[in-house]
Coordinates of C-alpha atoms in Angstrom, one line a residue:
M1 CA 59.1 -30.3 -8.9
T2 CA 57.2 -27.8 -6.7
K3 CA 53.4 -27.7 -6.6
K4 CA 53.5 -24.3 -8.3
A5 CA 55.7 -25.6 -11.1
K6 CA 53.4 -28.7 -11.5
G7 CA 50.4 -26.4 -11.7
R8 CA 52.0 -24.3 -14.4
L9 CA 53.0 -27.4 -16.3
R10 CA 49.4 -28.7 -16.2
L11 CA 48.3 -25.3 -17.4
L12 CA 50.8 -25.3 -20.2
V13 CA 49.7 -28.8 -21.3
F14 CA 46.1 -27.6 -21.2
M15 CA 46.7 -24.5 -23.3
L16 CA 48.8 -26.5 -25.8
A17 CA 45.9 -28.9 -26.1
L18 CA 43.5 -26.1 -26.7
V19 CA 45.8 -24.6 -29.4
V20 CA 45.8 -28.0 -31.1
L21 CA 42.1 -28.4 -31.1
L22 CA 41.5 -24.8 -32.1
S23 CA 43.6 -25.3 -35.2
G24 CA 40.4 -26.6 -36.8
C25 CA 37.3 -26.0 -34.6
G26 CA 34.9 -25.9 -37.4
G27 CA 31.8 -28.2 -37.1
G28 CA 31.7 -31.6 -38.5
G29 CA 35.3 -32.5 -37.9
S30 CA 34.7 -36.0 -36.6
K31 CA 33.6 -38.9 -38.8
S32 CA 29.9 -39.3 -39.3
E33 CA 29.1 -42.6 -37.9
K34 CA 26.0 -44.5 -39.1
V35 CA 24.8 -47.9 -37.9
D36 CA 21.8 -50.2 -38.4
G37 CA 20.7 -49.0 -41.8
G38 CA 21.6 -45.3 -41.5
K39 CA 21.0 -44.5 -37.9
V40 CA 23.1 -41.7 -36.4
T41 CA 25.2 -42.7 -33.4
L42 CA 25.7 -40.0 -30.8
Q43 CA 28.7 -40.4 -28.4
F44 CA 27.4 -39.3 -24.9
W45 CA 30.0 -38.8 -22.1
T46 CA 29.2 -38.2 -18.4
I47 CA 31.3 -37.8 -15.3
A48 CA 31.2 -40.4 -12.5
L49 CA 27.6 -41.5 -12.9
Q50 CA 28.1 -45.2 -13.4
P51 CA 27.2 -47.6 -11.9
T52 CA 25.0 -45.7 -9.4
F53 CA 22.7 -44.2 -12.0
T54 CA 23.1 -46.7 -14.8
P55 CA 19.4 -47.9 -14.5
Y56 CA 18.2 -44.3 -14.9
F57 CA 20.3 -43.6 -18.0
N58 CA 19.4 -46.9 -19.5
R59 CA 15.7 -46.0 -19.2
V60 CA 16.1 -42.4 -20.5
I61 CA 18.2 -43.5 -23.4
A62 CA 15.8 -46.3 -24.3
D63 CA 13.0 -43.8 -24.2
Y64 CA 14.8 -41.3 -26.4
E65 CA 15.8 -44.0 -29.0
Q66 CA 12.2 -45.1 -29.1
K67 CA 11.0 -41.6 -29.8
N68 CA 13.9 -41.0 -32.2
P69 CA 14.3 -44.2 -34.2
N70 CA 17.0 -42.7 -36.4
V71 CA 19.4 -42.1 -33.4
K72 CA 21.4 -44.5 -31.3
I73 CA 23.1 -43.3 -28.1
D74 CA 26.5 -44.7 -27.1
W75 CA 26.9 -43.7 -23.4
K76 CA 30.3 -43.7 -21.8
D77 CA 31.2 -42.6 -18.3
Y78 CA 34.6 -41.3 -17.1
P79 CA 36.1 -40.2 -13.7
Y80 CA 36.2 -36.5 -13.2
D81 CA 40.0 -36.3 -13.5
A82 CA 40.0 -38.1 -16.8
V83 CA 37.1 -36.5 -18.8
T84 CA 38.8 -33.1 -19.6
N85 CA 42.0 -34.7 -21.0
K86 CA 40.0 -37.3 -23.0
L87 CA 37.8 -34.5 -24.4
L88 CA 40.7 -32.4 -25.5
T89 CA 42.5 -35.4 -27.0
S90 CA 39.4 -36.6 -28.9
I91 CA 38.7 -33.1 -30.3
A92 CA 42.3 -32.7 -31.5
S93 CA 42.2 -36.1 -33.2
N94 CA 38.9 -35.5 -35.0
S95 CA 37.1 -38.2 -32.9
S96 CA 34.9 -35.8 -30.9
P97 CA 32.0 -37.0 -28.8
D98 CA 28.7 -35.4 -29.4
V99 CA 27.3 -34.5 -26.0
V100 CA 29.5 -34.1 -23.0
N101 CA 28.9 -33.5 -19.3
L102 CA 31.2 -30.7 -17.9
N103 CA 31.1 -28.3 -15.0
T104 CA 30.3 -24.7 -15.7
E105 CA 33.9 -23.5 -15.3
F106 CA 35.4 -25.8 -17.9
A107 CA 32.4 -25.5 -20.2
S108 CA 32.8 -21.7 -20.3
Q109 CA 36.6 -22.1 -20.9
M110 CA 35.9 -24.4 -23.8
G111 CA 33.3 -22.0 -25.1
S112 CA 35.6 -18.9 -24.9
K113 CA 38.0 -20.8 -27.2
G114 CA 35.3 -21.7 -29.7
A115 CA 35.4 -25.4 -29.0
V116 CA 31.7 -25.9 -28.1
V117 CA 28.5 -25.0 -29.8
D118 CA 26.6 -21.7 -29.0
M119 CA 23.2 -23.1 -27.8
N120 CA 21.6 -19.7 -28.4
E121 CA 21.9 -20.5 -32.1
H122 CA 19.9 -23.7 -31.8
L123 CA 17.3 -23.3 -29.0
S124 CA 13.9 -21.6 -29.4
P125 CA 12.9 -18.9 -27.0
E126 CA 10.6 -21.3 -25.3
E127 CA 13.4 -23.9 -24.8
K128 CA 15.7 -21.3 -23.3
A129 CA 12.9 -20.0 -21.0
A130 CA 12.5 -23.5 -19.5
Y131 CA 15.7 -23.0 -17.4
F132 CA 16.2 -20.7 -14.4
E133 CA 17.6 -17.5 -15.9
G134 CA 20.5 -17.1 -13.5
I135 CA 21.6 -20.7 -14.1
Y136 CA 21.2 -20.6 -17.8
N137 CA 23.1 -17.2 -18.0
S138 CA 26.0 -18.8 -16.0
T139 CA 27.0 -20.4 -19.3
V140 CA 26.7 -17.2 -21.4
I141 CA 29.7 -15.1 -22.3
N142 CA 29.5 -12.3 -24.8
G143 CA 25.9 -13.3 -25.7
K144 CA 26.8 -16.9 -26.5
A145 CA 25.5 -19.8 -24.4
Y146 CA 28.1 -22.5 -24.3
A147 CA 26.2 -25.2 -22.4
L148 CA 22.8 -26.4 -21.3
P149 CA 22.5 -26.4 -17.5
W150 CA 21.8 -29.8 -16.0
Y151 CA 21.7 -30.8 -12.3
T152 CA 22.7 -28.2 -9.7
G153 CA 22.9 -27.4 -6.0
T154 CA 22.6 -24.4 -3.8
E155 CA 23.6 -23.7 -0.2
V156 CA 21.1 -23.5 2.7
L157 CA 21.4 -22.1 6.2
Y158 CA 21.6 -24.9 8.8
M159 CA 20.6 -23.7 12.3
N160 CA 21.1 -25.2 15.7
T161 CA 17.8 -24.3 17.3
K162 CA 19.0 -25.1 20.8
L163 CA 21.7 -22.5 20.6
V164 CA 19.5 -20.0 18.8
K165 CA 16.8 -20.2 21.5
A166 CA 19.3 -20.0 24.3
A167 CA 20.5 -16.7 22.8
G168 CA 16.9 -15.4 22.9
L169 CA 16.3 -15.6 19.1
D170 CA 13.3 -17.2 17.3
P171 CA 14.3 -19.9 14.8
A172 CA 10.8 -19.5 13.3
H173 CA 11.8 -16.1 12.0
P174 CA 15.3 -16.7 10.6
P175 CA 17.6 -13.9 9.2
K176 CA 17.0 -13.1 5.5
T177 CA 20.1 -11.0 4.8
R178 CA 23.8 -11.3 5.6
E179 CA 23.4 -8.2 7.7
E180 CA 20.7 -9.8 9.8
L181 CA 22.7 -13.0 10.0
T182 CA 25.6 -11.0 11.4
E183 CA 23.4 -9.4 14.1
W184 CA 22.2 -12.9 15.1
G185 CA 25.8 -14.0 15.3
R186 CA 26.7 -11.1 17.5
Q187 CA 23.8 -11.7 19.9
I188 CA 24.7 -15.4 20.1
N189 CA 28.2 -14.5 21.0
R190 CA 27.0 -12.0 23.7
K191 CA 24.4 -14.2 25.2
I192 CA 26.0 -17.7 25.2
G193 CA 29.6 -17.2 24.1
K194 CA 29.4 -19.1 20.8
A195 CA 30.0 -17.7 17.3
G196 CA 27.5 -17.4 14.6
Y197 CA 29.4 -19.4 12.0
V198 CA 32.8 -20.1 10.5
Q199 CA 33.6 -20.0 6.8
Q200 CA 36.4 -20.6 4.2
L201 CA 38.1 -17.4 3.0
V202 CA 37.5 -17.8 -0.7
S203 CA 36.5 -15.7 -3.8
K204 CA 32.8 -16.3 -3.4
L205 CA 32.8 -13.7 -0.6
F206 CA 33.1 -11.1 -3.4
A207 CA 30.3 -12.7 -5.5
V208 CA 27.9 -12.6 -2.6
D209 CA 28.1 -8.8 -2.5
G210 CA 28.1 -8.4 -6.2
I211 CA 31.8 -7.5 -6.5
P212 CA 33.1 -8.7 -9.9
I213 CA 36.3 -10.7 -9.8
L214 CA 37.4 -9.9 -13.3
N215 CA 36.3 -7.3 -15.9
K216 CA 33.7 -8.2 -18.6
E217 CA 36.4 -9.2 -21.0
K218 CA 38.0 -11.6 -18.4
T219 CA 41.4 -9.9 -19.0
A220 CA 42.1 -8.1 -15.8
A221 CA 41.2 -8.0 -12.1
A222 CA 38.1 -5.9 -11.2
F223 CA 37.8 -6.4 -7.4
N224 CA 40.1 -3.6 -6.2
T225 CA 37.3 -1.3 -5.4
P226 CA 36.0 0.7 -2.3
E227 CA 33.1 -1.8 -2.2
A228 CA 35.6 -4.7 -1.7
V229 CA 37.5 -2.8 1.0
T230 CA 34.2 -2.2 2.8
M231 CA 33.2 -5.9 2.5
I232 CA 36.5 -7.2 3.8
D233 CA 36.7 -4.6 6.7
N234 CA 33.1 -5.5 7.7
L235 CA 34.1 -9.2 7.8
K236 CA 37.1 -8.2 9.9
K237 CA 34.7 -6.4 12.4
Q238 CA 32.4 -9.5 12.4
M239 CA 35.4 -11.6 13.5
E240 CA 36.3 -9.2 16.2
D241 CA 32.7 -9.2 17.5
G242 CA 32.5 -13.0 17.5
A243 CA 29.7 -13.1 14.9
V244 CA 32.1 -15.1 12.7
L245 CA 35.0 -17.2 13.9
K246 CA 38.4 -15.8 13.1
E247 CA 39.6 -18.7 11.0
D248 CA 39.8 -20.0 7.5
A249 CA 37.9 -23.3 7.8
D250 CA 37.4 -25.8 5.0
F251 CA 34.3 -28.0 4.9
S252 CA 35.6 -30.7 7.2
Q253 CA 36.6 -28.1 9.8
Q254 CA 33.2 -26.4 9.5
V255 CA 31.5 -29.8 10.2
K256 CA 33.6 -30.1 13.4
Y257 CA 32.8 -26.7 14.7
Y258 CA 29.1 -27.2 14.1
A259 CA 29.1 -30.7 15.5
G260 CA 30.9 -29.4 18.6
E261 CA 28.3 -26.6 19.0
Q262 CA 31.0 -23.9 18.8
V263 CA 28.9 -22.2 16.1
A264 CA 25.2 -21.9 15.7
F265 CA 25.0 -21.9 11.9
E266 CA 26.4 -23.6 8.8
L267 CA 26.1 -22.4 5.2
A268 CA 26.4 -25.5 3.1
G269 CA 24.7 -27.8 0.6
P270 CA 22.7 -31.0 1.3
T271 CA 25.9 -33.2 1.7
F272 CA 26.4 -31.4 5.1
I273 CA 23.5 -33.4 6.5
N274 CA 25.1 -36.8 6.2
F275 CA 28.3 -35.6 7.9
I276 CA 26.5 -34.0 10.8
K277 CA 24.1 -36.9 11.2
T278 CA 27.1 -39.2 11.7
A279 CA 29.3 -36.9 13.7
A280 CA 26.7 -35.5 16.1
P281 CA 23.3 -37.2 16.1
D282 CA 22.0 -35.0 18.9
V283 CA 23.0 -31.8 17.1
Y284 CA 21.4 -33.2 13.9
K285 CA 18.1 -33.6 15.9
N286 CA 18.2 -29.9 16.9
T287 CA 19.0 -28.6 13.4
I288 CA 16.7 -27.1 10.9
A289 CA 17.3 -25.8 7.3
V290 CA 16.2 -22.4 6.1
P291 CA 17.0 -20.3 3.0
V292 CA 20.5 -19.0 3.1
P293 CA 20.6 -15.2 3.7
T294 CA 21.6 -13.1 0.7
G295 CA 24.2 -10.4 0.5
K296 CA 24.1 -7.2 -1.5
A297 CA 24.0 -9.0 -4.8
D298 CA 20.7 -10.7 -3.7
V299 CA 21.9 -14.0 -5.3
R300 CA 22.5 -17.5 -4.1
L301 CA 25.5 -19.3 -5.5
S302 CA 25.0 -22.6 -7.3
N303 CA 27.4 -25.3 -8.4
S304 CA 26.1 -26.8 -11.6
M305 CA 26.9 -29.6 -14.1
D306 CA 26.2 -28.9 -17.7
L307 CA 25.9 -30.5 -21.1
V308 CA 28.0 -29.2 -24.1
V309 CA 28.1 -30.1 -27.8
P310 CA 31.6 -29.8 -29.2
T311 CA 31.8 -27.9 -32.5
K312 CA 33.6 -30.9 -34.0
S313 CA 30.6 -33.1 -33.5
A314 CA 29.5 -34.5 -36.8
H315 CA 25.9 -34.5 -35.7
V316 CA 25.4 -31.1 -34.1
D317 CA 21.6 -30.8 -34.7
E318 CA 20.9 -34.3 -33.3
A319 CA 23.3 -33.7 -30.4
V320 CA 21.6 -30.5 -29.3
K321 CA 18.2 -32.2 -29.6
F322 CA 19.4 -35.0 -27.3
A323 CA 21.0 -32.5 -24.8
V324 CA 17.7 -30.6 -24.7
F325 CA 15.8 -33.9 -24.0
L326 CA 18.2 -34.8 -21.1
T327 CA 17.8 -31.4 -19.5
N328 CA 14.1 -30.9 -20.1
A329 CA 11.8 -30.6 -17.1
E330 CA 10.6 -34.2 -17.2
S331 CA 14.1 -35.7 -17.4
Q332 CA 15.5 -33.4 -14.8
T333 CA 12.7 -34.1 -12.3
A334 CA 13.2 -37.8 -12.7
F335 CA 17.0 -37.5 -12.3
S336 CA 16.7 -35.3 -9.2
K337 CA 14.5 -37.9 -7.5
E338 CA 17.2 -40.5 -8.2
A339 CA 20.2 -38.5 -7.4
N340 CA 19.0 -36.1 -4.7
T341 CA 20.1 -33.1 -6.8
L342 CA 18.3 -29.9 -7.8
P343 CA 17.0 -29.3 -11.4
S344 CA 17.8 -26.3 -13.4
T345 CA 14.3 -26.1 -15.0
K346 CA 11.5 -24.0 -13.6
E347 CA 8.7 -26.5 -14.2
S348 CA 10.5 -29.2 -12.2
I349 CA 10.3 -27.6 -8.9
K350 CA 6.5 -27.5 -9.1
D351 CA 6.6 -31.2 -8.5
P352 CA 5.4 -32.2 -5.0
Y353 CA 8.9 -33.7 -4.5
F354 CA 10.3 -30.2 -4.2
T355 CA 7.3 -28.5 -2.4
Q356 CA 6.2 -31.0 0.2
S357 CA 8.2 -31.8 3.4
D358 CA 7.9 -34.5 6.0
Q359 CA 9.8 -32.0 8.3
S360 CA 12.9 -34.2 8.3
L361 CA 16.1 -32.1 7.9
E362 CA 16.7 -33.7 4.5
A363 CA 13.3 -32.7 3.3
Q364 CA 13.6 -29.2 4.7
A365 CA 17.0 -28.7 2.9
K366 CA 15.5 -30.0 -0.4
V367 CA 12.5 -27.7 -0.3
V368 CA 14.4 -24.5 0.7
S369 CA 17.1 -25.3 -1.8
A370 CA 14.5 -25.6 -4.6
Q371 CA 13.0 -22.3 -3.4
S372 CA 16.4 -20.7 -3.8
L373 CA 16.8 -21.6 -7.5
D374 CA 15.2 -18.4 -8.8
K375 CA 18.2 -16.4 -7.4
A376 CA 20.9 -19.0 -8.2
T377 CA 24.0 -18.2 -10.3
D378 CA 27.4 -19.8 -10.9
Y379 CA 29.9 -17.1 -10.1
M380 CA 33.3 -18.4 -11.5
V381 CA 32.2 -18.4 -15.2
G382 CA 34.8 -17.9 -17.8
V383 CA 37.6 -17.1 -15.5
P384 CA 40.9 -18.1 -17.1
N385 CA 43.3 -20.0 -14.7
A386 CA 40.4 -20.0 -12.2
K387 CA 42.3 -22.3 -9.7
D388 CA 45.3 -20.0 -9.6
V389 CA 43.1 -16.9 -9.3
N390 CA 41.2 -18.5 -6.4
S391 CA 44.4 -19.4 -4.6
A392 CA 45.7 -15.9 -4.8
I393 CA 42.5 -14.4 -3.5
A394 CA 42.4 -16.9 -0.6
R395 CA 46.0 -16.0 0.4
A396 CA 45.2 -12.3 0.3
L397 CA 42.1 -12.8 2.5
Q398 CA 44.1 -14.8 5.0
N399 CA 46.7 -12.1 5.2
I400 CA 44.1 -9.4 5.8
L401 CA 41.7 -11.2 8.1
L402 CA 44.0 -13.5 10.0
N403 CA 47.4 -11.8 9.8
G404 CA 46.5 -8.2 10.2
R405 CA 47.7 -6.9 6.8
D406 CA 46.3 -3.6 5.5
T407 CA 43.2 -4.1 3.3
K408 CA 43.9 -1.6 0.6
E409 CA 47.6 -2.4 0.2
T410 CA 46.9 -6.1 0.1
L411 CA 44.1 -5.7 -2.5
T412 CA 46.4 -3.6 -4.7
A413 CA 49.1 -6.3 -4.5
L414 CA 46.5 -9.0 -5.2
E415 CA 45.3 -7.1 -8.2
Q416 CA 48.8 -7.2 -9.7
E417 CA 49.2 -10.9 -8.9
V418 CA 45.9 -11.8 -10.6
N419 CA 46.7 -9.7 -13.7
D420 CA 50.1 -11.5 -13.9
I421 CA 48.3 -14.9 -13.6
L422 CA 45.9 -13.9 -16.5
K423 CA 48.9 -13.1 -18.7
Q424 CA 50.5 -16.5 -18.3

């Protein structure tokens, strides 16, 4: 069986499972479980957090149970590849968990099918206002919020100060926009023969410039616009000028280019630090972290984990209350310190942990990432068949930028391909 056929088979299985669970998505479908003299037991599922964070969750669950003596939390942890299938199966068999950890993409897909609770119906204005607006709204489709944002991450700009200074640029005054970053890349290429940076040719390039991938109804492609043509042609010119390497580089390739000092910048999250520290200690010593320059949309892209409450939970009110507790500022601040993640709550980043730096690269990245959260948003929200859409966009960008295909003609063909994917 080909990869494409396997992908379509997985999609078919997924859609069939959704049909089954949607045959009765009303609340209270699972059995109401009571223990210990009438206590409510909430089934709480997370993704790949045991055993590393078991002590943290044991503490926070014990704290919650002490404050809410009528509730018992039954915590289970599953691998990433297993949790979605287990969730669909449990909902279809009327044995739904009550609070589940999902990524934003899957949470929004579940929400668009009516399978998870609309948090806007349960949260007070004050509770909603606790989260960064862009991150909270990443879970909102047609006015309904299908998840509570939990831990998140944003990119920063890593800069090789040795190369930047050799090109006559001042790392103390880094570029703030993508246009300025391009000009820095061009000067680096002219002065020392290196490139500014290398990147992967993926759909987020549209999001950075505020170009929607799909229409508001998520039923058709919306990227075939003059703005998209301009964005892609500008990137083509940046590659010709040496500001950006003419390549489609995944994360591991990006690490190699930066470690080999073939590029002066890297746009990545905090995990990049560990790789570069191991691969090139001398380059690590010359690297600083600054806020990632923004494009025309003036946003910074985040990658968040969320908490959802399935509509088939027998204890929706109690489940929402527990999800709010796990994602409040106090809980998120504590978890961020344990897991080296970013919180999605405004109050958390006032903690000295997110504002003070010992000038190590790790601390710099943490502080500038936290400072970026007010502009953070998750861009692939509610996109049906997101993996296939992303793959089609990547192929089209490769054809234009690496293989010399015409921009307008390729975008038109891509528009048709994406529309066909959405109809599957």
